[in-house]
Short mmCIF file of C-alpha atoms in Angstrom, two decimals:
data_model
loop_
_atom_site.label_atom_id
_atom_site.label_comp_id
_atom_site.label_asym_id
_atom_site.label_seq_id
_atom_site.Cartn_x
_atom_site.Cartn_y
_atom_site.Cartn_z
CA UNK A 1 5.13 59.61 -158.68
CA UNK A 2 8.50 57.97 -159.84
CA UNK A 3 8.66 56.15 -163.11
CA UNK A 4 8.61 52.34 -163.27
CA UNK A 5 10.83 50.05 -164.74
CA UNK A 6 9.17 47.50 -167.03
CA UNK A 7 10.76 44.41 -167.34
CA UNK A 8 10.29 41.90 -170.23
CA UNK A 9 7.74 39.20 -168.95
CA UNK A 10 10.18 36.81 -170.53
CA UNK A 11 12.50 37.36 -167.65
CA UNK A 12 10.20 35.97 -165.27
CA UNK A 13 11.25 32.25 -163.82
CA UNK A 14 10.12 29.61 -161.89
CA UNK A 15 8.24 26.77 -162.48
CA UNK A 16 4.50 26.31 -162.02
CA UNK A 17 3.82 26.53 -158.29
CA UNK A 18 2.58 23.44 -156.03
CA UNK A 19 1.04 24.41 -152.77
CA UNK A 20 1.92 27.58 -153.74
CA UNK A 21 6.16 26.92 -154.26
CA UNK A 22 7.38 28.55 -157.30
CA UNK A 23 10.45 26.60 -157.94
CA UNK A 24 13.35 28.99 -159.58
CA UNK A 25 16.20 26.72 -159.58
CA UNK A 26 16.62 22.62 -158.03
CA UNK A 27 17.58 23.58 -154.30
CA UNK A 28 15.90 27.42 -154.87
CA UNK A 29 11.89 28.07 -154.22
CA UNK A 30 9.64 31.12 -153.11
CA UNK A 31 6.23 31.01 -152.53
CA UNK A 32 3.82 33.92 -152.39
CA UNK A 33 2.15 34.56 -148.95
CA UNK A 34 -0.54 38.01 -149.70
CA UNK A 35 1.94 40.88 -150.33
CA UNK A 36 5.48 39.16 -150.03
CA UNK A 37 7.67 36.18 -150.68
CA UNK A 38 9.28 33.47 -148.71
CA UNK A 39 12.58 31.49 -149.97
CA UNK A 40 13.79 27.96 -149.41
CA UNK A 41 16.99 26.85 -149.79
CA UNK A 42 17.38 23.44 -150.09
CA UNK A 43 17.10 21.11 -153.15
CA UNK A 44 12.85 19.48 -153.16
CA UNK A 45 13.44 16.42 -150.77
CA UNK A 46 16.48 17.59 -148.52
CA UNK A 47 16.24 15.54 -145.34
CA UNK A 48 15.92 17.84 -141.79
CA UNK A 49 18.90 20.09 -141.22
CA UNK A 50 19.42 20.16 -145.44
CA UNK A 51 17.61 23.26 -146.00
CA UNK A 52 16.87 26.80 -144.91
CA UNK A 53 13.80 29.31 -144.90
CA UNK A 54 14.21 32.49 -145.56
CA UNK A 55 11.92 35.06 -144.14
CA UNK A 56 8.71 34.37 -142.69
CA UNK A 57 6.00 36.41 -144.37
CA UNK A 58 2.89 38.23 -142.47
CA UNK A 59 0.72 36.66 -139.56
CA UNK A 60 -1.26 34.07 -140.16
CA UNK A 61 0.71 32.04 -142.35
CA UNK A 62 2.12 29.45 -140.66
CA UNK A 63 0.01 27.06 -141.85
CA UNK A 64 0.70 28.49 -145.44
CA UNK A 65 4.20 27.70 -145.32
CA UNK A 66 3.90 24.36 -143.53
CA UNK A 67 1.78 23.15 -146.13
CA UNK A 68 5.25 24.44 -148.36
CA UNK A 69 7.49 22.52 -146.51
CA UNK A 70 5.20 19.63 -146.42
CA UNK A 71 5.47 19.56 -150.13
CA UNK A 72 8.79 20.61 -150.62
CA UNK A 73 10.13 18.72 -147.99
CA UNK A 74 8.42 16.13 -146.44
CA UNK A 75 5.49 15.94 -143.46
CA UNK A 76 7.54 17.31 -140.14
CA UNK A 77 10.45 18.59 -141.98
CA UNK A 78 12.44 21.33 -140.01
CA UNK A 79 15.17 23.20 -141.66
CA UNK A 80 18.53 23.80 -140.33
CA UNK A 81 18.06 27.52 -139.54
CA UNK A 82 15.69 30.68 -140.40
CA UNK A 83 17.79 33.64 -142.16
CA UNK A 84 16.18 36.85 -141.84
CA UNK A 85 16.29 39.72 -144.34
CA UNK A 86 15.12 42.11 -142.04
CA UNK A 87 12.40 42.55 -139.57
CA UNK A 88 9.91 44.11 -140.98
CA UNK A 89 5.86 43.18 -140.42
CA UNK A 90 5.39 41.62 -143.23
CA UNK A 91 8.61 39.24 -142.83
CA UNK A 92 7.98 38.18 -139.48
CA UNK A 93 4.53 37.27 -139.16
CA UNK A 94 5.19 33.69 -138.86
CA UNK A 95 8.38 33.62 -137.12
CA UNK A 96 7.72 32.79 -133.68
CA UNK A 97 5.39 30.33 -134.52
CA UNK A 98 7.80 28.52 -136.61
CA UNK A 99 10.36 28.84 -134.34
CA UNK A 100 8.83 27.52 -131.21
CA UNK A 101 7.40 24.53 -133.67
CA UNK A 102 11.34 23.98 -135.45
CA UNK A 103 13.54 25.14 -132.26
CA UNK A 104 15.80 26.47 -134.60
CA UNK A 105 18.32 29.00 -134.86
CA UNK A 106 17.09 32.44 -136.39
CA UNK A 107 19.88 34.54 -138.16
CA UNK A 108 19.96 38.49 -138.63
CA UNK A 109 22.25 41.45 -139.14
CA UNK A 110 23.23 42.66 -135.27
CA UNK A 111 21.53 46.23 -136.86
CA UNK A 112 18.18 43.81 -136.80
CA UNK A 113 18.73 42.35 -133.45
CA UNK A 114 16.60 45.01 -131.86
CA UNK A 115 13.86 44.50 -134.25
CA UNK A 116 13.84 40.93 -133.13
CA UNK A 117 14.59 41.26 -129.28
CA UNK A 118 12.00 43.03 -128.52
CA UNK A 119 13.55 46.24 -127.61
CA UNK A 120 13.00 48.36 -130.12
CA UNK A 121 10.33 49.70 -132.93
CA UNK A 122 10.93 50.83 -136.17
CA UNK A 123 10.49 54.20 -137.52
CA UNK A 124 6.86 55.29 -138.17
CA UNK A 125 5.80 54.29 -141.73
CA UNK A 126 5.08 56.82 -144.00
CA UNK A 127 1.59 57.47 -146.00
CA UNK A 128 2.42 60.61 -147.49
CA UNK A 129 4.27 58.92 -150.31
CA UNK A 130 1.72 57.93 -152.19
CA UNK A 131 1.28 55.20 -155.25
CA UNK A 132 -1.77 53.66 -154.15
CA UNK A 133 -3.20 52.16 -150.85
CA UNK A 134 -1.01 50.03 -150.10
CA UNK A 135 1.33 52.65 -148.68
CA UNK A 136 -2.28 55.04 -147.47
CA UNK A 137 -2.87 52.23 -145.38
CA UNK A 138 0.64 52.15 -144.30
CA UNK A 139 0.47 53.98 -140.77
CA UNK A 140 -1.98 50.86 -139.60
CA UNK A 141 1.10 48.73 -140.37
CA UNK A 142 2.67 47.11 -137.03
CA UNK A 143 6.27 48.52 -136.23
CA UNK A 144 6.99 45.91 -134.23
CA UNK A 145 8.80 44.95 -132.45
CA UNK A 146 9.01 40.99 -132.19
CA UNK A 147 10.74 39.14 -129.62
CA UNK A 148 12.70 35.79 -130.74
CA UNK A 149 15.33 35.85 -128.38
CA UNK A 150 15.72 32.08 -127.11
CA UNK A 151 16.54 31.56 -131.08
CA UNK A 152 18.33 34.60 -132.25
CA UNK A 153 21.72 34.71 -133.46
CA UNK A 154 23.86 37.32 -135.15
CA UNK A 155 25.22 36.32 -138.79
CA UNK A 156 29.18 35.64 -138.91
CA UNK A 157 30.90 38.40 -139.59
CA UNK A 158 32.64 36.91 -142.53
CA UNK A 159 29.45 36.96 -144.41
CA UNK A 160 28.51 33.10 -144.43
CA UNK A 161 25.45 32.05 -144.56
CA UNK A 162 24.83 29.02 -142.09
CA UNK A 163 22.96 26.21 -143.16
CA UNK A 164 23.66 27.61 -146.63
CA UNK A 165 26.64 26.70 -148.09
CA UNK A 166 28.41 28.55 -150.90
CA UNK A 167 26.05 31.72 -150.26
CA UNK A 168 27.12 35.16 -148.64
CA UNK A 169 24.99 37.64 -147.00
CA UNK A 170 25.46 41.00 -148.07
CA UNK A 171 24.80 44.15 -146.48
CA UNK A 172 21.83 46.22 -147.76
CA UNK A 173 21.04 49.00 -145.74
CA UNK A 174 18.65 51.69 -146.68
CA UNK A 175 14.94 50.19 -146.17
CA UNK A 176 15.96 48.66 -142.77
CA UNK A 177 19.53 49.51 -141.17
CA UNK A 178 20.46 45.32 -140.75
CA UNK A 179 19.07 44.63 -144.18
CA UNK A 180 20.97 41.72 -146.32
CA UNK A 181 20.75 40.25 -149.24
CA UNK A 182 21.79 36.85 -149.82
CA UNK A 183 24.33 35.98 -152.68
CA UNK A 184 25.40 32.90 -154.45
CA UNK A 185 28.17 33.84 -156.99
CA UNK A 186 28.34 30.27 -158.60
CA UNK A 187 25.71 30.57 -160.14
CA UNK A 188 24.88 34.63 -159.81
CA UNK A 189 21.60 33.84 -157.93
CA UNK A 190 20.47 36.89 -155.52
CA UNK A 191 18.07 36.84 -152.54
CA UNK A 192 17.37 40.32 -152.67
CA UNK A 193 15.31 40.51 -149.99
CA UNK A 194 13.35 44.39 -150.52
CA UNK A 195 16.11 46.11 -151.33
CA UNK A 196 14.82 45.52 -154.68
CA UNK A 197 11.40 44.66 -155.47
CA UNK A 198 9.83 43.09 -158.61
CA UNK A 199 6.55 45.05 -158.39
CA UNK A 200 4.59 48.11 -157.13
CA UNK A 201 4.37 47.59 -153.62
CA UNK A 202 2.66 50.87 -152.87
CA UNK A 203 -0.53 49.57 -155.17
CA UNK A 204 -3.04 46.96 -153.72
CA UNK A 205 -3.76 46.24 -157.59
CA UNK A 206 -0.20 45.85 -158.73
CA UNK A 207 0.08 43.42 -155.39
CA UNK A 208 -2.65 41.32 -156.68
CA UNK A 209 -1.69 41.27 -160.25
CA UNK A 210 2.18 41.03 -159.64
CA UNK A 211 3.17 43.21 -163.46
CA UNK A 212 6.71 42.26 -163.80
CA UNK A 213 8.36 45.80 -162.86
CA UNK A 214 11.26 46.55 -161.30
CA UNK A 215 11.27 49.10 -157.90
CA UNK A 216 13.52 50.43 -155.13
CA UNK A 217 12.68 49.18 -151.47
CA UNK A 218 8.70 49.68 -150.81
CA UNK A 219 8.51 53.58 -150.38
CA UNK A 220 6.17 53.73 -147.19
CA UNK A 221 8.71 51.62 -145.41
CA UNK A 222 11.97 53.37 -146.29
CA UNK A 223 13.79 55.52 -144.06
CA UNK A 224 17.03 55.90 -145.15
CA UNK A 225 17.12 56.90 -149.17
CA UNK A 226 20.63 57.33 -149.63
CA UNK A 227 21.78 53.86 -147.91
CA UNK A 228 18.76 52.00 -150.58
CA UNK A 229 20.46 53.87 -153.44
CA UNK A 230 23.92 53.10 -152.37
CA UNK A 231 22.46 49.13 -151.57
CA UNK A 232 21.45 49.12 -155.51
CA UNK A 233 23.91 50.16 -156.75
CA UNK A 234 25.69 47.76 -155.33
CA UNK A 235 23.34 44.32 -156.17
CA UNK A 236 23.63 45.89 -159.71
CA UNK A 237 27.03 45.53 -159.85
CA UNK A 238 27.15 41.72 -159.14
CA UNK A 239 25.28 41.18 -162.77
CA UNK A 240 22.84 38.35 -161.32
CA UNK A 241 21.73 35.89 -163.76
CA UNK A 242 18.29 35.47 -161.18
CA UNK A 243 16.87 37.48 -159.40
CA UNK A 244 13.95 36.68 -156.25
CA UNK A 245 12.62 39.87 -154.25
CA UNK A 246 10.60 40.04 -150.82
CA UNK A 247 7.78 40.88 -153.09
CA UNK A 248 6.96 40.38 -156.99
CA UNK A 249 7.83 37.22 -158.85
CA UNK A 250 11.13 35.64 -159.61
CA UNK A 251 13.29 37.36 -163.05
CA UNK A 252 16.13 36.02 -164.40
CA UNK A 253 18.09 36.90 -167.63
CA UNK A 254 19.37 40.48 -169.86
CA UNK A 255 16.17 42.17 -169.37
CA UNK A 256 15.97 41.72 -165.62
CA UNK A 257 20.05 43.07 -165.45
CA UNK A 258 19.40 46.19 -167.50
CA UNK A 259 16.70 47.03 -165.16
CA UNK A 260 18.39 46.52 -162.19
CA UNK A 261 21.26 48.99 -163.87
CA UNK A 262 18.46 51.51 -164.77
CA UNK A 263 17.00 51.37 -162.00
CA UNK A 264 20.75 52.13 -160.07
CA UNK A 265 21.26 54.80 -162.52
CA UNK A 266 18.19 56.42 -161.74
CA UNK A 267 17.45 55.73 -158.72
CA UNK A 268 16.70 59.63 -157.36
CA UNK A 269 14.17 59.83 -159.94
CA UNK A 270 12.61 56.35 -160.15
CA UNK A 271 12.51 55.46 -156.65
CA UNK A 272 12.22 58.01 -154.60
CA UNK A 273 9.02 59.69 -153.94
CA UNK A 274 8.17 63.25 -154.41
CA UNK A 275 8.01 64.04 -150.86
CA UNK A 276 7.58 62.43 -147.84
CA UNK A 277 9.24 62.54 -144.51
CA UNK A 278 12.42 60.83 -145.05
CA UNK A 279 13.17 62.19 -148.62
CA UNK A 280 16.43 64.10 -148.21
CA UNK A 281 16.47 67.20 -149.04
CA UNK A 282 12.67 67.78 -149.48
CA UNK A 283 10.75 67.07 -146.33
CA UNK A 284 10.86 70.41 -143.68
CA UNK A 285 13.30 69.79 -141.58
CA UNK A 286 11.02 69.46 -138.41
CA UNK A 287 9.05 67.00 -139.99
CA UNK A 288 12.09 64.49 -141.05
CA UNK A 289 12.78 61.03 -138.69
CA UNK A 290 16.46 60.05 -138.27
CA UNK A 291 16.17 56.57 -139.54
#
């Protein structure tokens, strides 16, 4: 298996959670649904149309993150908009409940829009990675896809965020082809979505215990290997001073940077697997997926 990169538990930030809101900066939260993260955007008491969620986790937790919002922002708060990483299972769960409940605009990469508009699945999943159950259990996971059109929208071309000012969506391609990131140079905060990940999301025990590490995109999910590298290298190169993933907790600081730059540097041999059927180069060449 690839190598891990530790981070220093130091790096880790965010302040005790309520109802399960891990609050990283004033108008910056996540909260942990199961195996990934949710983001608001918003300072704690924004009135409706003041804030933004970001992602909406795996099925079933609607009520999960309306308890967050209730807490955050008040009983019946709506934000101004949902901003999607990418489409993925395990982002979407939630998202047409929320959206027929908030009737509000859902932002994506046009690359996502068939993820989201119900015409098309992703690529299979792919078990043969390995790292731990999490990814054997992978081929069970839905491929969608979802269908959100009344509410979906494409994100401006000239990389604004809406409902977010002073943020910039980047794009990220690699573990889904309309993958962003979301970045806030002010202050060097980074939404990183998966195209980094704070812990081992192949393990089911490194999902529970959430050990500070630092990964490429989850490997059983990941179809296009030299887009993620290229994405990394890239969110490496904007030195963020925090850091919040799709799945792990929240870093911040030196340690989390020289990670992320280890992590870019070697990225062939501490993020991708061994073998599997999108590894370039290694897979037979009947038995590869064009992403």
């Amino acid at each position: 298996m690839p190598d891990q990169i530790p981070i220093d538990p130091g790096a880790e930030v965010g302040a005790e959670a309520h109802e399960g809101v891990h609050e990283v900066l004033p108008d910056v939260g996540y909260q942990r649904l199961a195996i990934v993260n949710v983001a608001y955007v918003g300072a704690a008491g924004a009135s409706d149309g003041a804030w933004v969620l970001v992602d909406a986790g795996v099925t079933g937790m609607t009520g999960r993150i309306l308890h967050g919002v209730e807490h955050r922002y008040g009983r019946g708060a709506r934000p101004a908009a949902i901003v999607m990483t990418h489409g993925h299972f395990d982002h979407v769960g939630a998202l047409r409940e929320l959206a027929e409940r908030w009737d509000v605009p859902i932002y994506a990469h046009e690359l996502e829009l068939p993820y989201l508009d119900g015409r098309a699945a992703y690529p299979p999943p792919d078990p043969s990675v390995g790292g731990g159950m999490m990814a054997r259990l992978s081929s069970l996971y839905p491929r969608g896809p979802v269908d959100v059109r009344p509410w979906l929208r494409t994100l401006p071309a000239d990389g604004a965020v809406p409902g977010m000012p002073g943020w910039r969506w980047l794009h990220t391609p690699g573990h889904a082809p309309g993958h962003v990131a979301l970045w806030r140079a002010a202050d060097r905060t980074l939404l990183a979505g998966d195209a980094v990940i704070t812990t081992k999301q192949e393990s089911a025990y490194a999902v529970l215990t959430q050990k500070p590490e630092l990964h490429g995109p989850p490997m059983y999910f990941t179809p296009d290997w030299p887009s993620a590298r290229t994405s990394v290298e890239r969110l490496a190169g904007l030195e963020p001073e925090i850091l919040v993933s799709g799945h792990g907790r929240a870093m911040h600081g030196a340690a989390m940077r020289a990670a992320l730059h280890a992590l870019a540097r070697d990225f062939d041999r501490v993020a991708i697997p061994e073998h599997g059927r999108y590894v370039p180069d290694r897979a037979p060449a009947g038995e590869r997926e064009a992403p």
